[in-house]
Amino acid sequence: MPKKTIASVDPRGKRVLIRVDFNVPIEDGRITDDRRIREAIPTIKSVIDRGGRAILVSHLGRPEGTGFEAEYSLKPCAGRLAELLGKPVEFPSSDCTDAASGAAVGALKDGQVVLLENLRFHKGEKKGDAAFAAKLAAYADVYVNDAFGTCHRPDASMVAVPKTLVGKPRVVGFLVEKEIKFLADALKKPAKPFVVVLGGAKVSDKMGAIEHLLPKADAVLVGGAMAYTFLAAMGKKVGNSKVETDKLADAKRAIDLAAKLKADLHLPTDHVCSTMFAEHGGDIEVFDEAIKDGYMGLDIGPKTQLKFALTIGKAKTVVWNGPMGVFEWPPFAVGTRAVANAIAEATGKGATTIVGGGDSAAAVEKFGLAARMSHVSTGGGASLEMLEGKPFESVDLLDNA
Ligand code: ADP
Ligand code: MG
């Protein structure tokens, strides 16, 4: 069921509570990646440009839930947001429900923005606590969920707050609308050929997505560490590569499912390996098929890169979740870059290309290819759950269009 968006609400003179996801990486008080803030701008501007009063709430990191902790303050986000909007953003207090926050909300004028402090300084946020939710709900005439990265969580600001606001407009923001459009709607009936590229650290993280997407996919390309659990399950020699021994049966099940559905499941046929799990210092060698004892696979090899790129090149829809190797270390980033390039080129030829997963999104940013993808998700866990076809209570309970 499509959801009402903020575009269909007249926010003039109204207090619009916008749940954003400003859970950005911060090092020494500096934001190292502001993408989640940038992606929230269209919704915030839509509210304030039409004379609404924007009250922004978010979490950041995993504080104890026992009050203010400087390390997890959203203050740097207020500064960055003010720069991006080109107007002041009020940041009134160290507690999102104290008198100072309430006063700042009360004093808001049309077109102004206030950002409240980290919701998770209160235990009630993670607990979905009704009393905590009622305090936040009291700020709002309109509720907007634009926190895609948190949509899979039943936190108070995501579920209990909109539940409390029955009778008032409760809508999605433009970011959540866009994420659903790509991660769910585009995959209901994907344009074919539909190619799914999976990689990253663990089979266990991706099993749900594999099982949901295999029936729709023409080809599934598997790389990254998870490929070694698949290869081990097929009886291949994987040396010291990362294998989840308790997931061999899951991998076998996925292999059998692919065979049953006649989906092409491609595993790496060559591997860039090292004797150490380290950027430098190990003896690096490329192996076809059997990996020598003492070596571990840290990237897909050149033949696999070519094969994957060719398959991606024929696709009309591509979903990619999980790097092909340890892309954080340049000697093992080549495979991930090759796949990212092939996907960018497919976009250029008219394919719909979707990147989900926090590390995959970071890789695409790092390679400067983000603008050449149809969509790069802002959600890690949330994007994966969407690829698993799971419903989100935080979205389902909002007003239908
Ligand atoms: P995403 O966040 O995109 O879903 P994951 O979190 O599942 O991706 O996995 C990303 C991590 O997997 C990266 O830190 C990367 O270094 C690691 N990785 C990829 N390939 C390998 C490999 N062959 N061996 C060990 N680690 C790997
Ligand atoms: Mg990750």
GROMACS .gro file of C-alpha atoms and ligand atoms in nm:
model
  429
    1MET     CA    1   0.000   0.000   0.000
    2PRO     CA    2   0.162   0.331  -0.102
    3LYS     CA    3   0.198   0.577   0.182
    4LYS     CA    4   0.105   0.943   0.203
    5THR     CA    5   0.409   1.167   0.175
    6ILE     CA    6   0.488   1.506   0.323
    7ALA     CA    7   0.407   1.653  -0.019
    8SER     CA    8   0.037   1.595   0.046
    9VAL     CA    9   0.032   1.779   0.381
   10ASP     CA   10   0.003   2.158   0.414
   11PRO     CA   11   0.257   2.230   0.689
   12ARG     CA   12   0.198   2.607   0.715
   13GLY     CA   13   0.193   2.716   1.078
   14LYS     CA   14   0.211   2.354   1.194
   15ARG     CA   15   0.464   2.185   1.420
   16VAL     CA   16   0.603   1.904   1.206
   17LEU     CA   17   0.792   1.636   1.400
   18ILE     CA   18   1.038   1.480   1.157
   19ARG     CA   19   1.209   1.158   1.267
   20VAL     CA   20   1.536   1.170   1.073
   21ASP     CA   21   1.833   0.934   1.084
   22PHE     CA   22   2.136   1.151   1.159
   23ASN     CA   23   2.328   0.848   1.286
   24VAL     CA   24   2.643   0.960   1.101
   25PRO     CA   25   3.005   0.862   1.167
   26ILE     CA   26   3.177   1.122   1.388
   27GLU     CA   27   3.549   1.129   1.469
   28ASP     CA   28   3.685   1.385   1.716
   29GLY     CA   29   3.367   1.590   1.688
   30ARG     CA   30   3.381   1.600   1.307
   31ILE     CA   31   3.131   1.431   1.077
   32THR     CA   32   3.324   1.208   0.837
   33ASP     CA   33   3.027   1.123   0.610
   34ASP     CA   34   2.727   1.356   0.601
   35ARG     CA   35   2.522   1.163   0.343
   36ARG     CA   36   2.236   1.085   0.580
   37ILE     CA   37   2.203   1.455   0.664
   38ARG     CA   38   2.215   1.558   0.299
   39GLU     CA   39   1.952   1.300   0.208
   40ALA     CA   40   1.713   1.443   0.467
   41ILE     CA   41   1.729   1.795   0.320
   42PRO     CA   42   1.446   1.762   0.062
   43THR     CA   43   1.195   1.673   0.335
   44ILE     CA   44   1.314   1.941   0.576
   45LYS     CA   45   1.313   2.208   0.303
   46SER     CA   46   0.970   2.101   0.185
   47VAL     CA   47   0.837   2.168   0.535
   48ILE     CA   48   1.011   2.498   0.609
   49ASP     CA   49   0.982   2.644   0.258
   50ARG     CA   50   0.606   2.606   0.287
   51GLY     CA   51   0.594   2.776   0.628
   52GLY     CA   52   0.603   2.470   0.850
   53ARG     CA   53   0.791   2.452   1.180
   54ALA     CA   54   1.037   2.163   1.169
   55ILE     CA   55   1.119   1.971   1.486
   56LEU     CA   56   1.389   1.715   1.408
   57VAL     CA   57   1.456   1.412   1.624
   58SER     CA   58   1.717   1.138   1.575
   59HIS     CA   59   1.939   0.892   1.751
   60LEU     CA   60   2.318   0.874   1.720
   61GLY     CA   61   2.523   0.568   1.810
   62ARG     CA   62   2.456   0.351   2.109
   63PRO     CA   63   2.469   0.555   2.429
   64GLU     CA   64   2.382   0.393   2.764
   65GLY     CA   65   2.036   0.548   2.781
   66THR     CA   66   2.105   0.710   3.118
   67GLY     CA   67   2.132   1.072   3.006
   68PHE     CA   68   2.371   1.298   2.818
   69GLU     CA   69   2.702   1.161   2.685
   70ALA     CA   70   2.914   1.415   2.496
   71GLU     CA   71   3.047   1.148   2.259
   72TYR     CA   72   2.696   1.085   2.125
   73SER     CA   73   2.573   1.443   2.105
   74LEU     CA   74   2.391   1.546   1.785
   75LYS     CA   75   2.539   1.896   1.813
   76PRO     CA   76   2.780   1.848   1.517
   77CYS     CA   77   2.478   1.749   1.306
   78ALA     CA   78   2.301   2.075   1.393
   79GLY     CA   79   2.606   2.266   1.267
   80ARG     CA   80   2.628   2.067   0.944
   81LEU     CA   81   2.255   2.091   0.883
   82ALA     CA   82   2.265   2.471   0.926
   83GLU     CA   83   2.542   2.488   0.662
   84LEU     CA   84   2.344   2.271   0.421
   85LEU     CA   85   2.020   2.463   0.470
   86GLY     CA   86   2.190   2.803   0.474
   87LYS     CA   87   1.990   2.903   0.780
   88PRO     CA   88   2.016   2.866   1.158
   89VAL     CA   89   1.925   2.539   1.324
   90GLU     CA   90   1.845   2.570   1.688
   91PHE     CA   91   1.991   2.310   1.921
   92PRO     CA   92   1.839   2.398   2.255
   93SER     CA   93   1.929   2.137   2.511
   94SER     CA   94   2.111   1.824   2.624
   95ASP     CA   95   1.779   1.644   2.672
   96CYS     CA   96   1.509   1.607   2.405
   97THR     CA   97   1.221   1.616   2.655
   98ASP     CA   98   1.331   1.878   2.912
   99ALA     CA   99   1.181   2.222   2.963
  100ALA     CA  100   1.438   2.391   2.737
  101SER     CA  101   1.349   2.160   2.448
  102GLY     CA  102   0.979   2.215   2.511
  103ALA     CA  103   1.030   2.593   2.520
  104ALA     CA  104   1.231   2.587   2.195
  105VAL     CA  105   0.956   2.389   2.024
  106GLY     CA  106   0.694   2.629   2.161
  107ALA     CA  107   0.888   2.933   2.039
  108LEU     CA  108   0.939   2.803   1.684
  109LYS     CA  109   0.813   3.037   1.412
  110ASP     CA  110   0.699   2.939   1.064
  111GLY     CA  111   0.995   2.828   0.852
  112GLN     CA  112   1.226   2.764   1.147
  113VAL     CA  113   1.413   2.446   1.242
  114VAL     CA  114   1.503   2.294   1.576
  115LEU     CA  115   1.708   1.976   1.626
  116LEU     CA  116   1.660   1.803   1.959
  117GLU     CA  117   1.930   1.601   2.135
  118ASN     CA  118   1.989   1.227   2.088
  119LEU     CA  119   1.671   1.026   2.155
  120ARG     CA  120   1.875   0.735   2.289
  121PHE     CA  121   1.989   0.939   2.591
  122HIS     CA  122   1.653   0.810   2.718
  123LYS     CA  123   1.615   0.435   2.771
  124GLY     CA  124   1.254   0.471   2.657
  125GLU     CA  125   1.358   0.519   2.295
  126LYS     CA  126   1.498   0.167   2.247
  127LYS     CA  127   1.226   0.022   2.469
  128GLY     CA  128   0.947   0.173   2.264
  129ASP     CA  129   0.821   0.326   2.587
  130ALA     CA  130   0.475   0.487   2.569
  131ALA     CA  131   0.539   0.758   2.831
  132PHE     CA  132   0.854   0.872   2.651
  133ALA     CA  133   0.670   0.862   2.318
  134ALA     CA  134   0.387   1.074   2.460
  135LYS     CA  135   0.634   1.352   2.546
  136LEU     CA  136   0.765   1.359   2.189
  137ALA     CA  137   0.417   1.329   2.041
  138ALA     CA  138   0.309   1.636   2.241
  139TYR     CA  139   0.542   1.845   2.020
  140ALA     CA  140   0.366   1.750   1.698
  141ASP     CA  141   0.073   1.848   1.475
  142VAL     CA  142   0.216   1.634   1.195
  143TYR     CA  143   0.448   1.331   1.209
  144VAL     CA  144   0.698   1.247   0.936
  145ASN     CA  145   0.911   0.934   0.918
  146ASP     CA  146   1.218   1.010   0.708
  147ALA     CA  147   1.459   0.792   0.908
  148PHE     CA  148   1.511   0.511   0.660
  149GLY     CA  149   1.817   0.368   0.837
  150THR     CA  150   1.600   0.307   1.145
  151CYS     CA  151   1.280   0.191   0.975
  152HIS     CA  152   1.338  -0.174   1.072
  153ARG     CA  153   1.346  -0.084   1.443
  154PRO     CA  154   1.043  -0.066   1.672
  155ASP     CA  155   1.190   0.228   1.869
  156ALA     CA  156   0.957   0.474   2.044
  157SER     CA  157   1.009   0.755   1.792
  158MET     CA  158   0.945   0.513   1.503
  159VAL     CA  159   0.635   0.329   1.626
  160ALA     CA  160   0.492   0.448   1.959
  161VAL     CA  161   0.502   0.817   1.860
  162PRO     CA  162   0.300   0.782   1.539
  163LYS     CA  163   0.067   0.539   1.718
  164THR     CA  164   0.002   0.811   1.978
  165LEU     CA  165  -0.076   1.065   1.706
  166VAL     CA  166  -0.389   0.899   1.571
  167GLY     CA  167  -0.604   1.154   1.387
  168LYS     CA  168  -0.310   1.376   1.295
  169PRO     CA  169  -0.129   1.345   0.960
  170ARG     CA  170   0.138   1.072   0.979
  171VAL     CA  171   0.337   1.046   0.659
  172VAL     CA  172   0.667   0.937   0.507
  173GLY     CA  173   0.936   1.182   0.400
  174PHE     CA  174   1.097   1.188   0.057
  175LEU     CA  175   1.397   0.977   0.160
  176VAL     CA  176   1.185   0.692   0.293
  177GLU     CA  177   0.963   0.722  -0.015
  178LYS     CA  178   1.268   0.692  -0.244
  179GLU     CA  179   1.420   0.400  -0.052
  180ILE     CA  180   1.094   0.203  -0.070
  181LYS     CA  181   1.058   0.285  -0.439
  182PHE     CA  182   1.395   0.127  -0.515
  183LEU     CA  183   1.441  -0.144  -0.251
  184ALA     CA  184   1.087  -0.280  -0.258
  185ASP     CA  185   0.875  -0.152  -0.549
  186ALA     CA  186   1.144  -0.181  -0.820
  187LEU     CA  187   1.208  -0.540  -0.713
  188LYS     CA  188   0.847  -0.657  -0.716
  189LYS     CA  189   0.863  -0.702  -1.092
  190PRO     CA  190   1.223  -0.626  -1.183
  191ALA     CA  191   1.310  -0.556  -1.545
  192LYS     CA  192   1.499  -0.860  -1.673
  193PRO     CA  193   1.768  -0.978  -1.677
  194PHE     CA  194   1.777  -0.920  -1.301
  195VAL     CA  195   2.121  -0.970  -1.149
  196VAL     CA  196   2.183  -0.986  -0.774
  197VAL     CA  197   2.537  -0.930  -0.649
  198LEU     CA  198   2.606  -1.037  -0.292
  199GLY     CA  199   2.922  -1.023  -0.091
  200GLY     CA  200   3.053  -0.897   0.237
  201ALA     CA  201   3.141  -1.053   0.562
  202LYS     CA  202   2.886  -1.319   0.649
  203VAL     CA  203   2.653  -1.567   0.485
  204SER     CA  204   2.434  -1.550   0.792
  205ASP     CA  205   2.362  -1.178   0.728
  206LYS     CA  206   2.259  -1.238   0.369
  207MET     CA  207   2.068  -1.568   0.373
  208GLY     CA  208   1.729  -1.398   0.402
  209ALA     CA  209   1.805  -1.175   0.104
  210ILE     CA  210   1.935  -1.468  -0.101
  211GLU     CA  211   1.622  -1.672  -0.038
  212HIS     CA  212   1.390  -1.380  -0.111
  213LEU     CA  213   1.568  -1.268  -0.429
  214LEU     CA  214   1.670  -1.602  -0.584
  215PRO     CA  215   1.321  -1.679  -0.720
  216LYS     CA  216   1.319  -1.346  -0.906
  217ALA     CA  217   1.682  -1.335  -1.018
  218ASP     CA  218   1.831  -1.450  -1.346
  219ALA     CA  219   2.177  -1.457  -1.195
  220VAL     CA  220   2.319  -1.431  -0.845
  221LEU     CA  221   2.686  -1.339  -0.819
  222VAL     CA  222   2.847  -1.418  -0.486
  223GLY     CA  223   3.182  -1.276  -0.376
  224GLY     CA  224   3.341  -1.150  -0.056
  225ALA     CA  225   3.408  -1.360   0.250
  226MET     CA  226   3.068  -1.526   0.226
  227ALA     CA  227   3.168  -1.694  -0.101
  228TYR     CA  228   3.412  -1.916   0.091
  229THR     CA  229   3.136  -2.073   0.298
  230PHE     CA  230   2.958  -2.153  -0.031
  231LEU     CA  231   3.274  -2.292  -0.188
  232ALA     CA  232   3.351  -2.498   0.122
  233ALA     CA  233   2.995  -2.633   0.113
  234MET     CA  234   3.063  -2.746  -0.244
  235GLY     CA  235   3.375  -2.927  -0.129
  236LYS     CA  236   3.629  -2.682  -0.277
  237LYS     CA  237   3.963  -2.616  -0.114
  238VAL     CA  238   3.947  -2.270   0.043
  239GLY     CA  239   4.269  -2.268   0.247
  240ASN     CA  240   4.248  -2.035   0.545
  241SER     CA  241   3.964  -1.824   0.402
  242LYS     CA  242   3.688  -1.713   0.635
  243VAL     CA  243   3.436  -1.996   0.649
  244GLU     CA  244   3.134  -1.998   0.880
  245THR     CA  245   3.132  -2.366   0.963
  246ASP     CA  246   2.788  -2.343   1.125
  247LYS     CA  247   2.642  -2.198   0.803
  248LEU     CA  248   2.757  -2.466   0.558
  249ALA     CA  249   2.409  -2.620   0.558
  250ASP     CA  250   2.252  -2.279   0.483
  251ALA     CA  251   2.491  -2.229   0.193
  252LYS     CA  252   2.409  -2.575   0.062
  253ARG     CA  253   2.039  -2.494   0.083
  254ALA     CA  254   2.088  -2.175  -0.121
  255ILE     CA  255   2.291  -2.367  -0.382
  256ASP     CA  256   2.015  -2.629  -0.410
  257LEU     CA  257   1.746  -2.360  -0.430
  258ALA     CA  258   1.932  -2.186  -0.715
  259ALA     CA  259   1.955  -2.518  -0.901
  260LYS     CA  260   1.585  -2.586  -0.847
  261LEU     CA  261   1.487  -2.239  -0.967
  262LYS     CA  262   1.732  -2.252  -1.257
  263ALA     CA  263   1.890  -1.926  -1.141
  264ASP     CA  264   2.257  -1.899  -1.230
  265LEU     CA  265   2.452  -1.892  -0.906
  266HIS     CA  266   2.805  -1.775  -0.982
  267LEU     CA  267   3.082  -1.821  -0.729
  268PRO     CA  268   3.435  -1.690  -0.771
  269THR     CA  269   3.656  -1.909  -0.990
  270ASP     CA  270   3.979  -1.735  -0.895
  271HIS     CA  271   4.092  -1.553  -0.586
  272VAL     CA  272   4.339  -1.290  -0.473
  273CYS     CA  273   4.486  -1.448  -0.160
  274SER     CA  274   4.730  -1.363   0.113
  275THR     CA  275   4.907  -1.549   0.388
  276MET     CA  276   4.797  -1.279   0.637
  277PHE     CA  277   4.473  -1.097   0.713
  278ALA     CA  278   4.651  -0.764   0.673
  279GLU     CA  279   4.687  -0.487   0.416
  280HIS     CA  280   5.061  -0.545   0.383
  281GLY     CA  281   5.313  -0.803   0.495
  282GLY     CA  282   5.150  -1.118   0.362
  283ASP     CA  283   5.257  -1.313   0.056
  284ILE     CA  284   4.993  -1.224  -0.206
  285GLU     CA  285   4.909  -1.475  -0.477
  286VAL     CA  286   4.621  -1.544  -0.719
  287PHE     CA  287   4.480  -1.898  -0.721
  288ASP     CA  288   4.241  -2.061  -0.966
  289GLU     CA  289   3.984  -2.280  -0.791
  290ALA     CA  290   4.183  -2.454  -0.515
  291ILE     CA  291   4.336  -2.215  -0.264
  292LYS     CA  292   4.665  -2.338  -0.119
  293ASP     CA  293   4.681  -2.413   0.251
  294GLY     CA  294   4.809  -2.116   0.444
  295TYR     CA  295   4.642  -1.866   0.208
  296MET     CA  296   4.311  -1.689   0.251
  297GLY     CA  297   4.091  -1.535  -0.019
  298LEU     CA  298   4.065  -1.159   0.028
  299ASP     CA  299   3.929  -1.054  -0.312
  300ILE     CA  300   3.780  -1.205  -0.626
  301GLY     CA  301   4.042  -1.274  -0.893
  302PRO     CA  302   4.071  -1.120  -1.244
  303LYS     CA  303   3.876  -1.396  -1.426
  304THR     CA  304   3.589  -1.365  -1.179
  305GLN     CA  305   3.593  -0.986  -1.211
  306LEU     CA  306   3.556  -1.018  -1.587
  307LYS     CA  307   3.281  -1.280  -1.564
  308PHE     CA  308   3.086  -1.076  -1.307
  309ALA     CA  309   3.127  -0.755  -1.511
  310LEU     CA  310   2.999  -0.929  -1.827
  311THR     CA  311   2.693  -1.063  -1.645
  312ILE     CA  312   2.621  -0.723  -1.491
  313GLY     CA  313   2.665  -0.561  -1.832
  314LYS     CA  314   2.365  -0.753  -1.968
  315ALA     CA  315   2.137  -0.669  -1.676
  316LYS     CA  316   1.833  -0.442  -1.677
  317THR     CA  317   1.808  -0.450  -1.296
  318VAL     CA  318   2.100  -0.490  -1.055
  319VAL     CA  319   2.090  -0.514  -0.677
  320TRP     CA  320   2.424  -0.510  -0.501
  321ASN     CA  321   2.481  -0.578  -0.132
  322GLY     CA  322   2.824  -0.656   0.011
  323PRO     CA  323   3.179  -0.587  -0.111
  324MET     CA  324   3.368  -0.846  -0.319
  325GLY     CA  325   3.679  -0.828  -0.102
  326VAL     CA  326   3.848  -0.637   0.175
  327PHE     CA  327   3.803  -0.312  -0.019
  328GLU     CA  328   3.929  -0.106   0.276
  329TRP     CA  329   4.281  -0.226   0.179
  330PRO     CA  330   4.384  -0.118  -0.174
  331PRO     CA  331   4.554  -0.450  -0.264
  332PHE     CA  332   4.215  -0.622  -0.217
  333ALA     CA  333   3.984  -0.347  -0.348
  334VAL     CA  334   4.017  -0.428  -0.718
  335GLY     CA  335   3.728  -0.675  -0.737
  336THR     CA  336   3.487  -0.445  -0.556
  337ARG     CA  337   3.590  -0.157  -0.780
  338ALA     CA  338   3.542  -0.372  -1.094
  339VAL     CA  339   3.191  -0.468  -0.986
  340ALA     CA  340   3.109  -0.107  -0.892
  341ASN     CA  341   3.234   0.013  -1.231
  342ALA     CA  342   3.033  -0.250  -1.417
  343ILE     CA  343   2.719  -0.149  -1.226
  344ALA     CA  344   2.782   0.221  -1.298
  345GLU     CA  345   2.815   0.137  -1.668
  346ALA     CA  346   2.494  -0.065  -1.660
  347THR     CA  347   2.315   0.240  -1.519
  348GLY     CA  348   2.446   0.438  -1.815
  349LYS     CA  349   2.289   0.181  -2.048
  350GLY     CA  350   1.949   0.220  -1.883
  351ALA     CA  351   1.953  -0.043  -1.610
  352THR     CA  352   1.803   0.027  -1.268
  353THR     CA  353   2.089  -0.019  -1.022
  354ILE     CA  354   2.049  -0.036  -0.648
  355VAL     CA  355   2.321  -0.048  -0.384
  356GLY     CA  356   2.229  -0.150  -0.030
  357GLY     CA  357   2.448  -0.219   0.272
  358GLY     CA  358   2.657   0.026   0.472
  359ASP     CA  359   2.996  -0.096   0.354
  360SER     CA  360   2.893  -0.132  -0.010
  361ALA     CA  361   2.758   0.224  -0.003
  362ALA     CA  362   3.087   0.340   0.153
  363ALA     CA  363   3.281   0.161  -0.122
  364VAL     CA  364   3.075   0.326  -0.395
  365GLU     CA  365   3.129   0.669  -0.232
  366LYS     CA  366   3.502   0.601  -0.201
  367PHE     CA  367   3.528   0.511  -0.570
  368GLY     CA  368   3.337   0.828  -0.666
  369LEU     CA  369   3.062   0.624  -0.835
  370ALA     CA  370   2.761   0.704  -0.614
  371ALA     CA  371   2.610   0.948  -0.865
  372ARG     CA  372   2.625   0.679  -1.134
  373MET     CA  373   2.396   0.438  -0.947
  374SER     CA  374   2.017   0.468  -0.970
  375HIS     CA  375   2.003   0.445  -0.591
  376VAL     CA  376   2.249   0.411  -0.304
  377SER     CA  377   2.063   0.329   0.013
  378THR     CA  378   2.124   0.518   0.338
  379GLY     CA  379   2.028   0.210   0.538
  380GLY     CA  380   2.247  -0.087   0.624
  381GLY     CA  381   2.029  -0.321   0.829
  382ALA     CA  382   1.712  -0.157   0.698
  383SER     CA  383   1.808  -0.204   0.334
  384LEU     CA  384   1.892  -0.568   0.398
  385GLU     CA  385   1.558  -0.631   0.567
  386MET     CA  386   1.384  -0.468   0.275
  387LEU     CA  387   1.575  -0.698   0.037
  388GLU     CA  388   1.448  -0.986   0.249
  389GLY     CA  389   1.095  -0.867   0.177
  390LYS     CA  390   1.021  -0.795   0.543
  391PRO     CA  391   0.750  -0.543   0.632
  392PHE     CA  392   0.829  -0.239   0.849
  393GLU     CA  393   0.579  -0.160   1.123
  394SER     CA  394   0.716   0.196   1.137
  395VAL     CA  395   0.601   0.251   0.778
  396ASP     CA  396   0.293   0.027   0.765
  397LEU     CA  397   0.117   0.219   1.041
  398LEU     CA  398   0.143   0.556   0.858
  399ASP     CA  399  -0.142   0.705   0.653
  400ASN     CA  400  -0.215   0.537   0.321
  401ALA     CA  401  -0.211   0.752   0.009
  402ADP     P1  402   2.756  -0.438   0.374
  402ADP     O1  403   2.774  -0.344   0.491
  402ADP     O2  404   2.771  -0.371   0.242
  402ADP     O3  405   2.630  -0.519   0.387
  402ADP     P2  406   2.911  -0.642   0.504
  402ADP     O4  407   2.905  -0.567   0.632
  402ADP     O5  408   2.838  -0.768   0.492
  402ADP     O6  409   2.876  -0.545   0.381
  402ADP     O7  410   3.064  -0.681   0.473
  402ADP     C1  411   3.163  -0.584   0.457
  402ADP     C2  412   3.294  -0.634   0.507
  402ADP     O8  413   3.328  -0.759   0.449
  402ADP     C3  414   3.405  -0.539   0.472
  402ADP     O9  415   3.456  -0.485   0.591
  402ADP     C4  416   3.508  -0.627   0.401
  402ADP    O10  417   3.640  -0.600   0.441
  402ADP     C5  418   3.468  -0.766   0.443
  402ADP     N1  419   3.512  -0.866   0.346
  402ADP     C6  420   3.480  -0.874   0.215
  402ADP     N2  421   3.541  -0.977   0.156
  402ADP     C7  422   3.616  -1.038   0.251
  402ADP     C8  423   3.702  -1.151   0.251
  402ADP     N3  424   3.724  -1.222   0.140
  402ADP     N4  425   3.759  -1.185   0.369
  402ADP     C9  426   3.737  -1.114   0.480
  402ADP     N5  427   3.658  -1.005   0.485
  402ADP    C10  428   3.597  -0.968   0.373
  403MG      MG  429   2.844  -0.378   0.694
   0.00000   0.00000   0.00000
